[in-house]
Short mmCIF file of C-alpha atoms in Angstrom, two decimals:
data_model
loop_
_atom_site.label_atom_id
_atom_site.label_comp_id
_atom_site.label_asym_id
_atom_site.label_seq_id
_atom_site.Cartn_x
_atom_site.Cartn_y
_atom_site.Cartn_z
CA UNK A 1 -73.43 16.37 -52.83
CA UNK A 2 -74.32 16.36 -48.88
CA UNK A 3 -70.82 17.52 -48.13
CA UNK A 4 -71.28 20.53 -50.27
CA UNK A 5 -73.07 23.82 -48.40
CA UNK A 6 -76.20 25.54 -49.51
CA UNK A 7 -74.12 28.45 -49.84
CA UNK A 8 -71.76 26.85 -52.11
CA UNK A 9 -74.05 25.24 -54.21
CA UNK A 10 -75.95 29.23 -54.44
CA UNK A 11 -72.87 30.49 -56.07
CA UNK A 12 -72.36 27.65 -58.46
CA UNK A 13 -75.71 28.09 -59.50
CA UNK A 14 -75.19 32.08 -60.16
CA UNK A 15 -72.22 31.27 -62.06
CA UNK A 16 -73.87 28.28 -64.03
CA UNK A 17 -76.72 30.84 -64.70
CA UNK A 18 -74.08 33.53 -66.17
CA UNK A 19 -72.74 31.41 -68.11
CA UNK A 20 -75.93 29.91 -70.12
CA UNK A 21 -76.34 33.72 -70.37
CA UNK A 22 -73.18 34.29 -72.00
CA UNK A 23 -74.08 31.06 -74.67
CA UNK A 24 -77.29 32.43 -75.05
CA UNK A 25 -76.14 35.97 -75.87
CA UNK A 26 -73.60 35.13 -78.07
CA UNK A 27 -75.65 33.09 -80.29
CA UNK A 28 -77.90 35.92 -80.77
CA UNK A 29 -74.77 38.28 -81.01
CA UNK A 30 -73.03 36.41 -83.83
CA UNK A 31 -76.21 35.63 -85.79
CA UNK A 32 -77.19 39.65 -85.73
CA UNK A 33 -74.41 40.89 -86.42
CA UNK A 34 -74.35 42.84 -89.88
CA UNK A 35 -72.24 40.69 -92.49
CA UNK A 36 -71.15 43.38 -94.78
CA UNK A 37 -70.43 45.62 -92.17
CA UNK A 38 -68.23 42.74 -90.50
CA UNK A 39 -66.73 41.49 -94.03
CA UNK A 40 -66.23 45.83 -93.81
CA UNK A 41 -64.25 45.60 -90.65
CA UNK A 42 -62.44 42.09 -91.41
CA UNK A 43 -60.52 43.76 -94.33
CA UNK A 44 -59.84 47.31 -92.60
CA UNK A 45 -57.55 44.40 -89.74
CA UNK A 46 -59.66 44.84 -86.70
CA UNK A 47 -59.23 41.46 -84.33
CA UNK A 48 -62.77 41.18 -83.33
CA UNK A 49 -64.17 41.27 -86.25
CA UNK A 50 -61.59 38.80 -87.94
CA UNK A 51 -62.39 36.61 -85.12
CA UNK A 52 -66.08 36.54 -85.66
CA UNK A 53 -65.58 36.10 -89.31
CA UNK A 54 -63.50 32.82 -89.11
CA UNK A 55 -66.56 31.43 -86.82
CA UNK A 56 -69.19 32.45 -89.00
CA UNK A 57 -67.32 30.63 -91.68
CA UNK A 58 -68.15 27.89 -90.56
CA UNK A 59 -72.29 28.58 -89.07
CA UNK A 60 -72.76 24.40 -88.25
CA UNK A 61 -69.98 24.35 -85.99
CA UNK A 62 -70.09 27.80 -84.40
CA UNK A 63 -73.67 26.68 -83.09
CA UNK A 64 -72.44 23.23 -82.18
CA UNK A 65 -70.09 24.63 -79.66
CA UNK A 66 -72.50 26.86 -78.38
CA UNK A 67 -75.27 24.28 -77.81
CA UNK A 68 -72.67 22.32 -76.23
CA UNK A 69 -71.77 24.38 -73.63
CA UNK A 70 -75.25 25.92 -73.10
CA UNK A 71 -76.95 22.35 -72.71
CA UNK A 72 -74.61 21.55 -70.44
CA UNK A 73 -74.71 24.13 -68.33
CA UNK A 74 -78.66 24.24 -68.10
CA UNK A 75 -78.53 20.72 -67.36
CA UNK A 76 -75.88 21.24 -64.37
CA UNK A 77 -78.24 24.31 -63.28
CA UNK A 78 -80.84 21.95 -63.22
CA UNK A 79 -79.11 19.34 -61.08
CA UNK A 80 -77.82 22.00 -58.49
CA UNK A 81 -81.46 23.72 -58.42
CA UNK A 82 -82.89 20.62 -57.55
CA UNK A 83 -80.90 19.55 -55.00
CA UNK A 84 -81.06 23.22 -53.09
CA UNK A 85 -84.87 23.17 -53.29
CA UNK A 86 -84.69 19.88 -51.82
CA UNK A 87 -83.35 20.80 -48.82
CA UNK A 88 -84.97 23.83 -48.42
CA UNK A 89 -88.56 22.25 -49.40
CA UNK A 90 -88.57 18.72 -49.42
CA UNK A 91 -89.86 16.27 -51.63
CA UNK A 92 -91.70 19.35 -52.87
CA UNK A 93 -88.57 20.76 -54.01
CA UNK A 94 -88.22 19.05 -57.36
CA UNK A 95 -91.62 20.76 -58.66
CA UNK A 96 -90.51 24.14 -57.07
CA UNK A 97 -87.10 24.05 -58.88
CA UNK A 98 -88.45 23.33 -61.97
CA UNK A 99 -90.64 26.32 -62.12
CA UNK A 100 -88.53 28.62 -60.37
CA UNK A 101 -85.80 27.99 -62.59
CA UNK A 102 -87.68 28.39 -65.87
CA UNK A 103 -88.64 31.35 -64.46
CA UNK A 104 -85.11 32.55 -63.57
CA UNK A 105 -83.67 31.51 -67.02
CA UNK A 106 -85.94 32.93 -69.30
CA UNK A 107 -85.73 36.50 -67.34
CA UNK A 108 -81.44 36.10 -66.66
CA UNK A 109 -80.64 33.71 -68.72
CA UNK A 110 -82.72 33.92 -72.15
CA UNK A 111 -84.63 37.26 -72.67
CA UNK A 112 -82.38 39.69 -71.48
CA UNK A 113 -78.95 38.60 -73.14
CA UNK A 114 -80.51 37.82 -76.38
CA UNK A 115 -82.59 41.78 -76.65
CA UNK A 116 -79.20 43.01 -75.64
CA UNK A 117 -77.18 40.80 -77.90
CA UNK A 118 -79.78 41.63 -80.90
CA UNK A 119 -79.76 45.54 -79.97
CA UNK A 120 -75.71 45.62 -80.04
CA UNK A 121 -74.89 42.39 -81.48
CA UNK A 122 -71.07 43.99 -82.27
CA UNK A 123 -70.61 44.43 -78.23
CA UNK A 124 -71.34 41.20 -77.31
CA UNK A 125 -70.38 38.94 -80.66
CA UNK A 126 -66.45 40.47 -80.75
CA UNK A 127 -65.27 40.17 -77.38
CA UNK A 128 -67.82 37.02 -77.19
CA UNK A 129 -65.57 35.40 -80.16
CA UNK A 130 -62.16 35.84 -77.74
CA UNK A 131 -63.14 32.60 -75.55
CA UNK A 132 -65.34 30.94 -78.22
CA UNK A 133 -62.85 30.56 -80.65
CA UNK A 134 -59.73 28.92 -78.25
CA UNK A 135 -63.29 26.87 -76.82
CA UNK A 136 -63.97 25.76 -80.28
CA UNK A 137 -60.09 24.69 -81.08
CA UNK A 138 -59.97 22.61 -77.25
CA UNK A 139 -63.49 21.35 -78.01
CA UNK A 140 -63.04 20.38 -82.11
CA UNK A 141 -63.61 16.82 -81.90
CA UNK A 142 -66.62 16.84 -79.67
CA UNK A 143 -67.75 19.53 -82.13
CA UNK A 144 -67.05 17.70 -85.69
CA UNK A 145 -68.70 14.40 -84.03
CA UNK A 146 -71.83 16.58 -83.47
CA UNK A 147 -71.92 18.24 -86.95
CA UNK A 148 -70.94 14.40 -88.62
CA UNK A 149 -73.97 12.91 -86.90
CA UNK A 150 -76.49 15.89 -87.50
CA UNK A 151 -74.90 16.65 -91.07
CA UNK A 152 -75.97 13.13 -91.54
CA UNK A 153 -79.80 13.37 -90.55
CA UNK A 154 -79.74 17.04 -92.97
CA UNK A 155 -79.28 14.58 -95.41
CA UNK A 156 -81.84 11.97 -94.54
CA UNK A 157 -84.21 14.81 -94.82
CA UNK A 158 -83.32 15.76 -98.14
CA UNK A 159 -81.34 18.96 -96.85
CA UNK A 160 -77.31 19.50 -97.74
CA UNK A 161 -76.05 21.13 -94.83
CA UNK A 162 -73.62 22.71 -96.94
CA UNK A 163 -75.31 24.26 -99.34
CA UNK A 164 -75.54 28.12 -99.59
CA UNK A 165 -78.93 29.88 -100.26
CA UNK A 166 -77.41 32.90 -100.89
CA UNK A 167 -78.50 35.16 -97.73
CA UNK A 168 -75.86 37.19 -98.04
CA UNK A 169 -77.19 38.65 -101.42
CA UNK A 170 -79.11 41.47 -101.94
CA UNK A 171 -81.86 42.14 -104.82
CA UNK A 172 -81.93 45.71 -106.12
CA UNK A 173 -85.30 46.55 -103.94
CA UNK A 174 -82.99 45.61 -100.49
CA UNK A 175 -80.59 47.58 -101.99
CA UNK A 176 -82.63 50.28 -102.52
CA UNK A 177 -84.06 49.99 -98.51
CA UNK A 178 -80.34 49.72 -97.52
CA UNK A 179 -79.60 53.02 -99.26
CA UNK A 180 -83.04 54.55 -97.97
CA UNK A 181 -82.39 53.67 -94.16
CA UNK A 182 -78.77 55.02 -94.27
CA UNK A 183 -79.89 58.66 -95.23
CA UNK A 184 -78.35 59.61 -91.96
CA UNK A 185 -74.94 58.36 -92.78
CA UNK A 186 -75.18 59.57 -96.75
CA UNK A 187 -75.35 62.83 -97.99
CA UNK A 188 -78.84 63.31 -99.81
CA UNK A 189 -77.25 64.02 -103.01
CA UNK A 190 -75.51 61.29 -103.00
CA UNK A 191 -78.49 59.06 -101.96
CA UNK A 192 -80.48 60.28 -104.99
CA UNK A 193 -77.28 59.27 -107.36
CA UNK A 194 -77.02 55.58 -105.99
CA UNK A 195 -81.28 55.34 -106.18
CA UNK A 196 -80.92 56.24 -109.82
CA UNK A 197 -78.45 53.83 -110.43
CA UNK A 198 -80.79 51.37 -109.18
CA UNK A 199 -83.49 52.69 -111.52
CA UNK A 200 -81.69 52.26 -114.53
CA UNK A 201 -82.38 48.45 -115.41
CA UNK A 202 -86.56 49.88 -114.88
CA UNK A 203 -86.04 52.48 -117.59
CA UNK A 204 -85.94 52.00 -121.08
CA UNK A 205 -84.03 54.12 -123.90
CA UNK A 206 -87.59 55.14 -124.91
CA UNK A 207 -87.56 57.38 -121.68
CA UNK A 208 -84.76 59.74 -121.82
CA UNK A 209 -84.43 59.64 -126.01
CA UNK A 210 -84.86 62.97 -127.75
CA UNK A 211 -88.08 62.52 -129.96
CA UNK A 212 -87.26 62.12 -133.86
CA UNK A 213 -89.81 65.14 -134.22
CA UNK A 214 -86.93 66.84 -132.38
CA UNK A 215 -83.58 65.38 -133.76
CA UNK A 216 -81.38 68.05 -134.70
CA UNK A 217 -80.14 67.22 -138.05
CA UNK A 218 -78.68 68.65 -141.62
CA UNK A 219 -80.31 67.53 -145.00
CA UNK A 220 -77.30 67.01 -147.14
CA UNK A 221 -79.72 67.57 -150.58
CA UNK A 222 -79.63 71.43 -149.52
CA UNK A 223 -77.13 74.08 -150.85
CA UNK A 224 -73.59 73.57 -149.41
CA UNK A 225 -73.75 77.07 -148.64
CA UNK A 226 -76.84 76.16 -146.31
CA UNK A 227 -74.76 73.34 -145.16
CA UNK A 228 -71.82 74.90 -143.67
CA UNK A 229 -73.77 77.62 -142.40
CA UNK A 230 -75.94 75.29 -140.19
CA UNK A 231 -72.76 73.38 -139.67
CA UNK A 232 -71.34 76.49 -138.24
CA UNK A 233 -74.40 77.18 -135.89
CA UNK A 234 -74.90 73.84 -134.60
CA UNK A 235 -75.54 73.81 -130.82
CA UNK A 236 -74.51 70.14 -130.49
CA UNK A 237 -70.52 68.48 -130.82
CA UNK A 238 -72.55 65.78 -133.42
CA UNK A 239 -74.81 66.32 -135.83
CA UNK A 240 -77.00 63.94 -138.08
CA UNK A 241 -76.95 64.14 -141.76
CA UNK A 242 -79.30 62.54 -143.71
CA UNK A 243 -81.15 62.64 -147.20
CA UNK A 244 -84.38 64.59 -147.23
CA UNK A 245 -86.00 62.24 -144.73
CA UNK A 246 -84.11 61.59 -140.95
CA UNK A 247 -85.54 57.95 -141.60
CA UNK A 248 -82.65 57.97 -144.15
CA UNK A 249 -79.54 58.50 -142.35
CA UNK A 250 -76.01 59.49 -143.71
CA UNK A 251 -74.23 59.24 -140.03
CA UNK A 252 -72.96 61.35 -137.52
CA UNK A 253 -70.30 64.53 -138.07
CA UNK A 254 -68.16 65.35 -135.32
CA UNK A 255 -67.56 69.51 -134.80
CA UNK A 256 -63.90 68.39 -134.81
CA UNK A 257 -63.96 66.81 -138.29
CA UNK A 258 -66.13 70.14 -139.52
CA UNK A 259 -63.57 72.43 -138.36
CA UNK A 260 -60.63 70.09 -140.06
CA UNK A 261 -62.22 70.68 -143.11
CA UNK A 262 -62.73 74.27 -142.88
CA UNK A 263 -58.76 74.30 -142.21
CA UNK A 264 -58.36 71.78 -144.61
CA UNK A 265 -59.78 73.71 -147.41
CA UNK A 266 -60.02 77.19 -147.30
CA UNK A 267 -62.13 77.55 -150.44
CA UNK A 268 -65.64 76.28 -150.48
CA UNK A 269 -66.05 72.45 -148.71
CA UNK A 270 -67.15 70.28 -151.47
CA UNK A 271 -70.59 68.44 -150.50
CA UNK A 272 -69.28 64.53 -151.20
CA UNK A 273 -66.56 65.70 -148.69
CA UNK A 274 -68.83 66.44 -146.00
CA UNK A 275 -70.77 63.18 -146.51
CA UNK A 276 -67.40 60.95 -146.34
CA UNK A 277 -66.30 62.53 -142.93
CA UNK A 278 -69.85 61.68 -141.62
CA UNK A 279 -69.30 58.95 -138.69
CA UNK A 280 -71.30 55.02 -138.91
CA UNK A 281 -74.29 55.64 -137.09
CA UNK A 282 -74.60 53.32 -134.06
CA UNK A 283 -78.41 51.87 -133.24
CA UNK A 284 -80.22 50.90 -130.71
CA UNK A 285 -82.96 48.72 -130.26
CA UNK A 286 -86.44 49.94 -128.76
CA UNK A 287 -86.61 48.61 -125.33
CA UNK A 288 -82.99 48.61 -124.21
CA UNK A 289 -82.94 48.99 -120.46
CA UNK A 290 -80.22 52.06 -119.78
CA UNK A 291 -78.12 49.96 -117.72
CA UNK A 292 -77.70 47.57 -120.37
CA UNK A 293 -77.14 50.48 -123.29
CA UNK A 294 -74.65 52.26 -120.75
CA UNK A 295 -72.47 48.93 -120.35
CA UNK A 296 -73.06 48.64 -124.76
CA UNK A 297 -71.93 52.42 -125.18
CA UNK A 298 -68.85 51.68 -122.88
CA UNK A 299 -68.09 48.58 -124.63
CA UNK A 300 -68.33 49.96 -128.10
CA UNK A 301 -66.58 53.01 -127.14
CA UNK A 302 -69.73 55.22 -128.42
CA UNK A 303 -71.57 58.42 -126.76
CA UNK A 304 -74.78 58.12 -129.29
CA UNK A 305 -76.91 56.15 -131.13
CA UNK A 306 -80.16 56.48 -132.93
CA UNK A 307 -83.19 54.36 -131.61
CA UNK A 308 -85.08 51.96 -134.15
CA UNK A 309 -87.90 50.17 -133.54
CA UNK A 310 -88.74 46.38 -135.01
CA UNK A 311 -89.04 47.34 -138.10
CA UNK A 312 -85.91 49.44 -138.45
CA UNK A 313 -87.50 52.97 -138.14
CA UNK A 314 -85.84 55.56 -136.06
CA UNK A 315 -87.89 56.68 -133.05
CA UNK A 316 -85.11 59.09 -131.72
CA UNK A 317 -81.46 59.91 -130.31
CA UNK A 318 -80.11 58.54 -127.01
CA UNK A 319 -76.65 59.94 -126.43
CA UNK A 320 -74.12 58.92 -123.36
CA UNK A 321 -75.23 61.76 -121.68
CA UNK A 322 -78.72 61.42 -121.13
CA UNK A 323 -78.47 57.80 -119.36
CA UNK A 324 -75.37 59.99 -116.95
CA UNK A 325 -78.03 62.78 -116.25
CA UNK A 326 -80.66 60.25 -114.88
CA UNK A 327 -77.90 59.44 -112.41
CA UNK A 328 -76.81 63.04 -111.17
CA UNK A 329 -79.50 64.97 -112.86
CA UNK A 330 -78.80 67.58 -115.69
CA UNK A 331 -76.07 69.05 -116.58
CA UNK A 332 -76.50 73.04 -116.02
CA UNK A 333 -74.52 75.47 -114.75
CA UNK A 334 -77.24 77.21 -112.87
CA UNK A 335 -77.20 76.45 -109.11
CA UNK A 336 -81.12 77.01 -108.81
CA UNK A 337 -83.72 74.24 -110.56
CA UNK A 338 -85.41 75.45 -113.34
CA UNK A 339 -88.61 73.27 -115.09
CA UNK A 340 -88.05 72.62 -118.44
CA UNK A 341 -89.16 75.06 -121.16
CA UNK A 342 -92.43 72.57 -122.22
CA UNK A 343 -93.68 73.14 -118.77
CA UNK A 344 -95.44 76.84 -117.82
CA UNK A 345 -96.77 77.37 -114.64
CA UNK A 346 -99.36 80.24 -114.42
CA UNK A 347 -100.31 82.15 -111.51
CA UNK A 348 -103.63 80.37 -110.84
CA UNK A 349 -101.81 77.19 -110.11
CA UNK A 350 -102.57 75.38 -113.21
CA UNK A 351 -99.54 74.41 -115.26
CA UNK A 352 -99.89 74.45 -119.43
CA UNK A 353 -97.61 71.76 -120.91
CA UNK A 354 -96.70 70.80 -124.62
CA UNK A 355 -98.15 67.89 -125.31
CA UNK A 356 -94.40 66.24 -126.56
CA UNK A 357 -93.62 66.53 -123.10
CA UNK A 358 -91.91 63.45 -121.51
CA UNK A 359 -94.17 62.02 -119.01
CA UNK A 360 -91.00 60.91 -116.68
CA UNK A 361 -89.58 64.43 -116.68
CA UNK A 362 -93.41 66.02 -115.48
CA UNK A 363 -93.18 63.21 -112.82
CA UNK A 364 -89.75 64.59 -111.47
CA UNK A 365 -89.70 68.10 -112.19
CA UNK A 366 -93.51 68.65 -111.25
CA UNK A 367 -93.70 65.56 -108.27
CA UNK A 368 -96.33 64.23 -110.27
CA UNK A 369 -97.44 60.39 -111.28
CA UNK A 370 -98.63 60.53 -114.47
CA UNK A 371 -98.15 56.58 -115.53
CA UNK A 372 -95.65 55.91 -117.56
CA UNK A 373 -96.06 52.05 -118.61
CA UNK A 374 -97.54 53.15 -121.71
CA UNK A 375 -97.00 55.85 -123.72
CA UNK A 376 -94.06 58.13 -123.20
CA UNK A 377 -95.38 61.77 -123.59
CA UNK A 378 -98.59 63.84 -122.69
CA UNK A 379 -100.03 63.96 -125.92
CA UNK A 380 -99.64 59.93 -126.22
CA UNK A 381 -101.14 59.57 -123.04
CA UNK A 382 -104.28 61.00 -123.70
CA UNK A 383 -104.64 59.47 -127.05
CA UNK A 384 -104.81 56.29 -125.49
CA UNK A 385 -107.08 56.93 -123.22
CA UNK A 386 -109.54 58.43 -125.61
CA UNK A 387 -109.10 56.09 -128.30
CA UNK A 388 -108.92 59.27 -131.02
CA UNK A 389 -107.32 62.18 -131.77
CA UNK A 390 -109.54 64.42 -129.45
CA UNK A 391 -110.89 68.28 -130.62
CA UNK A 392 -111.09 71.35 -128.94
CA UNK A 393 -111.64 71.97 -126.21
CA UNK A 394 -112.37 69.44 -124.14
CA UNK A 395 -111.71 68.26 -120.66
CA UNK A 396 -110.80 65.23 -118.87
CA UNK A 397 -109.43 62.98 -116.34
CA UNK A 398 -106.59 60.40 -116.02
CA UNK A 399 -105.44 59.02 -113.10
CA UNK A 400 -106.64 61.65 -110.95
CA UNK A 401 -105.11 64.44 -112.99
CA UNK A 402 -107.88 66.90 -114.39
CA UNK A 403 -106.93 68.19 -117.56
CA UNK A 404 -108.00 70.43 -121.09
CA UNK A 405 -106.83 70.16 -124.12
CA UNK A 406 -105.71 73.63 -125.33
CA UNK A 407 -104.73 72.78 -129.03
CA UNK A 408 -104.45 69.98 -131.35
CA UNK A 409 -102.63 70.41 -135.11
CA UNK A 410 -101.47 68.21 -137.89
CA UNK A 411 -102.90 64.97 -135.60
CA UNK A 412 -100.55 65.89 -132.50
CA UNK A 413 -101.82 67.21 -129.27
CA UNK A 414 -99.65 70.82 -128.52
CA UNK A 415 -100.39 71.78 -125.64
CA UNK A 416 -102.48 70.43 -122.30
CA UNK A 417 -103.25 72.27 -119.03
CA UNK A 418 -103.40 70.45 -116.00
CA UNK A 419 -105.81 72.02 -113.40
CA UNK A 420 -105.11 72.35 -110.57
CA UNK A 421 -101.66 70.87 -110.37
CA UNK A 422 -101.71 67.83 -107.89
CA UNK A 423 -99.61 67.49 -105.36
CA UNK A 424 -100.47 64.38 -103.76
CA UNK A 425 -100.02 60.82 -105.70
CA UNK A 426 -103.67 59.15 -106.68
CA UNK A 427 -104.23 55.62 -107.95
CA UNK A 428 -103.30 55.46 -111.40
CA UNK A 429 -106.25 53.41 -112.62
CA UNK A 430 -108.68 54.96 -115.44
#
């Protein structure tokens, strides 16, 4: 080493010094960088990426090279630091190079690659993987002898290097952030579509059914006459028939099968007729998340279904498309929103509301938060918090919402206004 110049020994140092900083920030680079969007980039051909991908595969040894060569170049830094301040200082040198060289690492060789690497860890990991990858193929046994003997002490420790823990999985509230922090790269619209989707497995059939106070249906004990002509006026592609009660079902008639038998018979449509082309009801149990009765309409090739509770009673209708329209929103062909026809708001700000009113439709057409892990409507939710069927008028408060009740009949609240209509979400504690 006395042969070799100060100078010369200088610019080995610099270069030993850019090099720890290349380890450095490539260990950071490769270890930020985003998986999917890598996995993304791996199958659309592009070389970096596929490089990047084949070291991640293997984590243990990717790190194992990089320790290697970073050790070994902080070491040599070490040696030639020392011997540089020793001539220049003495036998004081050895204490000056060790702090002056912590000092020059962490700032060159530690802090500064590694914030760069983690700020654009696609910069530095891809052209980074060009010379670690022919590095890890000329370095492989050095490499697999590392990861045999610290494989080994993993195990010691109770901890199999090879096992996955999953990291690369994502639980439907990180999915939800993911969607949330790339607003700038999707369309709102289309964010508001994939959050639904996420919502689904958190709402229940109960939610979006049509009320059995509100199923439209035909009693088949009335006139035929009567029969056909509501058949005729029906709003909806299936109706329900049933005998005198909904709670005793008949099935479901398709407006196709109504219209075969007017062209069937051309004379009056005999009543047992009517009843025979009446579809199997499908049902569906209380409870049913709507991602799960989506997948069970799909499978069973069916677009409704009545919902029963325990005991077999029907609590309402679910149909195909009211689980699509809590993914991209109701089907209308007017351009401009429009609340619901249970919800009135008057010119003082207050809104009056019918007390059959969903709560989770208030909550998104009104930006309200009513709670809704209870009962499902307005009238319900005051019930419960009174305990009784309530007279009028009278006035009160749940979870921050100040309400009266306008009108109560046959043991059902009608109709509730809500003054003044919040705006801003309160705790939902009584």
């Amino acid at each position: 080493m006395d042969d070799i110049s100060t100078s010369a020994l200088l610019i080995t140092l610099g270069i030993l010094l850019i090099c720890s900083a290349y380890f450095s920030g490539s260990e950071t680079g490769m270890m930020s960088v985003n998986r999917y969007r890598l996995r993304h980039l791996a199958q659309e051909k592009h070389s970096g990426a596929k490089r990047v991908q084949y070291l991640l595969d293997r984590p243990d040894r990717l790190i194992g090279l990089i320790l290697i060569g970073n050790n070994l170049v902080n070491i040599a830094a070490s040696a030639v630091a020392t011997i540089i301040c020793i001539r220049w200082f003495g036998d004081a040198g050895v204490l000056v190079a060790t702090f002056a060289l912590t000092f020059i690492m962490l700032i060159f060789s530690e802090v500064t690659p590694k914030t760069i690497a983690a700020l654009y860890p696609e910069r530095i990991a891809f052209p980074s993987s060009m010379l670690l990858k022919p590095m890890l193929m000329v370095l492989y046994p050095v490499v697999a002898g590392l990861n045999f003997i610290t494989n080994g002490f993993m195990r010691l420790l109770g901890v199999n290097p090879k096992a996955k823990v999953g990291a690369d999985a994502l639980s439907s509230e990180e999915l939800r952030t993911v969607v949330n922090e790339a607003a700038n790269m999707i369309p709102s619209r289309h964010q508001e579509m994939l959050l639904s989707i996420l919502d689904l497995e958190k709402v229940t059939v109960e939610d979006v059914m049509i009320p059995r106070s509100d199923i439209s249906g035909i009693d088949v004990q009335a006139d035929v006459r009567s029969i056909i002509r509501q058949l005729s006026q029906a709003q909806f592609t299936r109706i329900l028939l049933y005998r005198n009660d909904v709670d005793d079902a008949i099935g479901f008639l398709h407006a196709r099968d109504i219209m075969q038998m007017v062209a069937k018979n051309q004379q009056d449509i005999d009543k047992a007729e009517i009843v025979r082309a009446a579809r199997e009801i499908y049902y569906i149990p209380e409870g049913t998340p709507l991602n799960v009765q989506l997948l069970k309409f799909q499978r069973n090739k069916e677009r409704i279904g009545l919902v029963v509770d325990e005991y077999g009673d029907i609590q309402g209708l679910v149909t195909l498309e009211d689980i699509l329209e809590e993914i991209v929103g109701d089907f209308t062909t007017n351009i401009a929103p429009q609340t619901s026809e249970s919800i009135q708001i008057q010119a003082d700000g207050s809104v009056i509301v019918e007390g059959i009113a969903n709560l989770r439709e208030l909550n998104k057409e009104l930006n309200w938060s009513l709670p809704t892990d209870g009962p499902k409507t307005v009238s319900g939710l005051i019930i419960e918090a009174l305990g009784d069927i309530p007279d009028t008028p009278l006035c009160l408060r749940i979870s921050g919402y100040a309400m009266e009740i306008i009108e109560v009949a046959d043991n059902l609240i009608k109709t509730v206004r809500f003054v003044p209509a919040p705006k801003k979400r309160k705790n939902k504690s009584r």
